[in-house]
C-alpha cells in the first residue's frame, strides 16, 4: 500500500529528530479550501478511546447528551475493555474546554464491519453538555424526505 509510505517516512524522521512538525496554531483547519477555527463548527467533538492503545474519532454533537460517530470507532470496544471520553471546544484534547465521560453507546443494528455499510454509532453521555460558544448541537441536519442523511463534521487533529 504505497499511500502509507509518506506518513511512515515523516513519522520516522520525527522520531529521529530530523523533521520538525510545524509549530503553527493546531486549532486552525481547512474546510472547502478556507481556513476555519473551532468556533465556526461548535458541534465538532473528539471521542478518545482509552484502552491499551489510545485511539480517537472525530464526531458531531447531536443533543445535550449524545454524540454521533462512525460505528467502526466503537467496534474494537466490543472485544476489549476501555473507557470513552468526549472532548469539546478544541481540536486538541489537552486544550478542551469540556470533557464528558461516555455512559453507553449503540451501533446501527445493520452495521457490517466487513462492508462498512450502516457505519453509524451514537454515544450517550453521563452528564449533559453545557452549550455555549465553543460547543453546541449540530443544526445542519439534512431535511431528507426519507430521513437517511445527516451532515457529520469530523475535526481531526
Coordinates of C-alpha atoms in Angstrom, one line a residue:
X1 CA 0.0 0.0 0.0
X2 CA 2.1 2.8 -1.3
X3 CA -0.2 5.6 0.0
X4 CA 1.1 4.9 3.6
X5 CA 4.8 5.5 2.7
X6 CA 4.9 9.3 3.0
X7 CA 3.4 9.1 6.5
X8 CA 5.8 6.3 7.6
X9 CA 8.7 8.4 6.3
X10 CA 7.6 11.6 8.1
X11 CA 6.9 9.6 11.3
X12 CA 10.4 8.0 11.1
X13 CA 12.0 11.4 10.5
X14 CA 10.1 12.9 13.5
X15 CA 11.2 10.1 15.8
X16 CA 14.8 10.6 14.8
X17 CA 14.5 14.4 15.2
X18 CA 15.3 15.1 11.6
X19 CA 11.9 16.6 10.8
X20 CA 10.2 19.2 12.9
X21 CA 6.4 19.4 13.0
X22 CA 5.4 23.0 12.1
X23 CA 4.6 24.9 15.3
X24 CA 1.6 26.9 13.8
X25 CA -1.6 27.0 15.7
X26 CA -3.0 23.5 15.7
X27 CA -6.6 24.8 16.2
X28 CA -6.9 26.0 12.6
X29 CA -8.2 23.7 9.8
X30 CA -9.1 23.9 6.2
X31 CA -12.7 23.4 5.1
X32 CA -13.5 23.7 1.3
X33 CA -10.2 25.5 0.8
X34 CA -10.7 28.1 3.6
X35 CA -9.0 28.3 7.0
X36 CA -11.6 27.8 9.8
X37 CA -11.5 27.8 13.5
X38 CA -13.2 25.5 16.0
X39 CA -15.8 28.2 17.0
X40 CA -17.1 28.0 13.4
X41 CA -18.0 24.4 14.0
X42 CA -19.0 24.3 17.7
X43 CA -20.8 20.9 17.2
X44 CA -17.5 19.2 16.5
X45 CA -16.3 16.8 19.1
X46 CA -13.5 14.3 19.6
X47 CA -14.0 10.9 21.1
X48 CA -11.0 9.4 22.8
X49 CA -11.0 5.6 23.4
X50 CA -8.8 4.9 26.5
X51 CA -7.6 1.3 26.2
X52 CA -4.2 -0.4 25.8
X53 CA -3.5 1.8 22.7
X54 CA -5.5 5.0 22.9
X55 CA -7.3 6.0 19.7
X56 CA -9.9 8.6 18.7
X57 CA -12.5 9.7 16.2
X58 CA -14.0 13.0 15.1
X59 CA -17.7 13.4 15.8
X60 CA -20.7 15.7 16.0
X61 CA -22.8 16.7 18.9
X62 CA -26.4 15.9 18.1
X63 CA -28.0 16.7 21.5
X64 CA -27.0 17.8 25.0
X65 CA -26.3 14.2 25.9
X66 CA -25.5 12.4 22.6
X67 CA -22.6 12.3 20.1
X68 CA -22.9 10.8 16.6
X69 CA -19.8 8.9 15.2
X70 CA -18.8 6.1 12.9
X71 CA -19.7 2.7 14.2
X72 CA -16.2 1.4 13.3
X73 CA -14.9 3.7 16.1
X74 CA -16.7 1.6 18.7
X75 CA -16.1 -1.8 17.1
X76 CA -12.9 -2.6 19.0
X77 CA -14.6 -1.9 22.3
X78 CA -16.9 -4.8 21.7
X79 CA -13.9 -7.1 22.2
X80 CA -11.7 -5.2 24.7
X81 CA -12.4 -3.2 27.8
X82 CA -11.8 0.5 27.7
X83 CA -13.3 3.9 28.6
X84 CA -14.5 6.6 26.2
X85 CA -14.4 10.4 26.8
X86 CA -15.8 13.2 24.7
X87 CA -13.6 16.3 24.3
X88 CA -15.3 19.6 23.3
X89 CA -14.2 23.1 22.4
X90 CA -10.8 22.2 20.9
X91 CA -9.3 20.1 18.2
X92 CA -6.5 19.2 20.7
X93 CA -7.8 17.2 23.7
X94 CA -5.3 18.9 26.1
X95 CA -6.9 22.2 25.2
X96 CA -10.5 21.1 25.5
X97 CA -13.0 23.3 27.3
X98 CA -15.1 20.4 28.5
X99 CA -14.7 16.7 28.8
X100 CA -17.6 14.3 29.3
X101 CA -17.4 10.5 30.0
X102 CA -19.5 8.3 27.8
X103 CA -22.1 6.2 29.6
X104 CA -23.0 3.9 26.8
X105 CA -23.1 3.6 23.0
X106 CA -25.3 2.0 20.4
X107 CA -24.4 0.9 16.9
X108 CA -26.7 0.9 13.9
X109 CA -28.4 -2.6 14.1
X110 CA -27.4 -3.3 10.5
X111 CA -23.8 -2.2 10.8
X112 CA -21.5 -4.5 8.9
X113 CA -17.8 -4.0 9.8
X114 CA -16.7 -6.0 6.8
X115 CA -18.5 -3.9 4.2
X116 CA -18.7 -0.7 6.2
X117 CA -22.4 -0.3 5.5
X118 CA -24.6 1.4 8.1
X119 CA -21.4 2.8 9.7
X120 CA -23.2 4.8 12.4
X121 CA -22.9 4.9 16.1
X122 CA -24.3 7.1 18.9
X123 CA -22.5 7.7 22.2
X124 CA -24.6 8.7 25.3
X125 CA -23.0 10.8 28.0
X126 CA -23.2 10.6 31.8
X127 CA -23.8 14.4 32.0
X128 CA -25.2 16.9 29.6
X129 CA -23.0 19.3 27.6
X130 CA -23.2 22.9 28.7
X131 CA -23.9 24.5 25.3
X132 CA -22.0 27.7 24.6
X133 CA -19.9 29.5 22.0
X134 CA -17.4 26.6 21.7
X135 CA -19.8 23.7 21.6
X136 CA -23.4 23.2 20.5
X137 CA -25.5 20.7 18.8
X138 CA -25.3 20.1 15.0
X139 CA -28.1 22.1 13.5
X140 CA -27.1 21.3 9.9
X141 CA -29.2 18.2 9.6
X142 CA -30.2 17.3 6.1
X143 CA -34.0 17.5 5.8
X144 CA -34.3 14.5 3.5
X145 CA -37.8 13.2 2.8
X146 CA -36.5 9.7 3.7
X147 CA -34.6 10.9 6.7
X148 CA -31.5 8.9 5.8
X149 CA -28.9 11.7 5.8
X150 CA -27.1 13.8 8.4
X151 CA -24.1 16.0 7.9
X152 CA -21.4 15.0 10.3
X153 CA -18.3 17.1 10.6
X154 CA -15.1 15.5 11.7
X155 CA -12.5 17.6 13.3
X156 CA -9.3 15.6 13.0
X157 CA -6.1 16.5 14.8

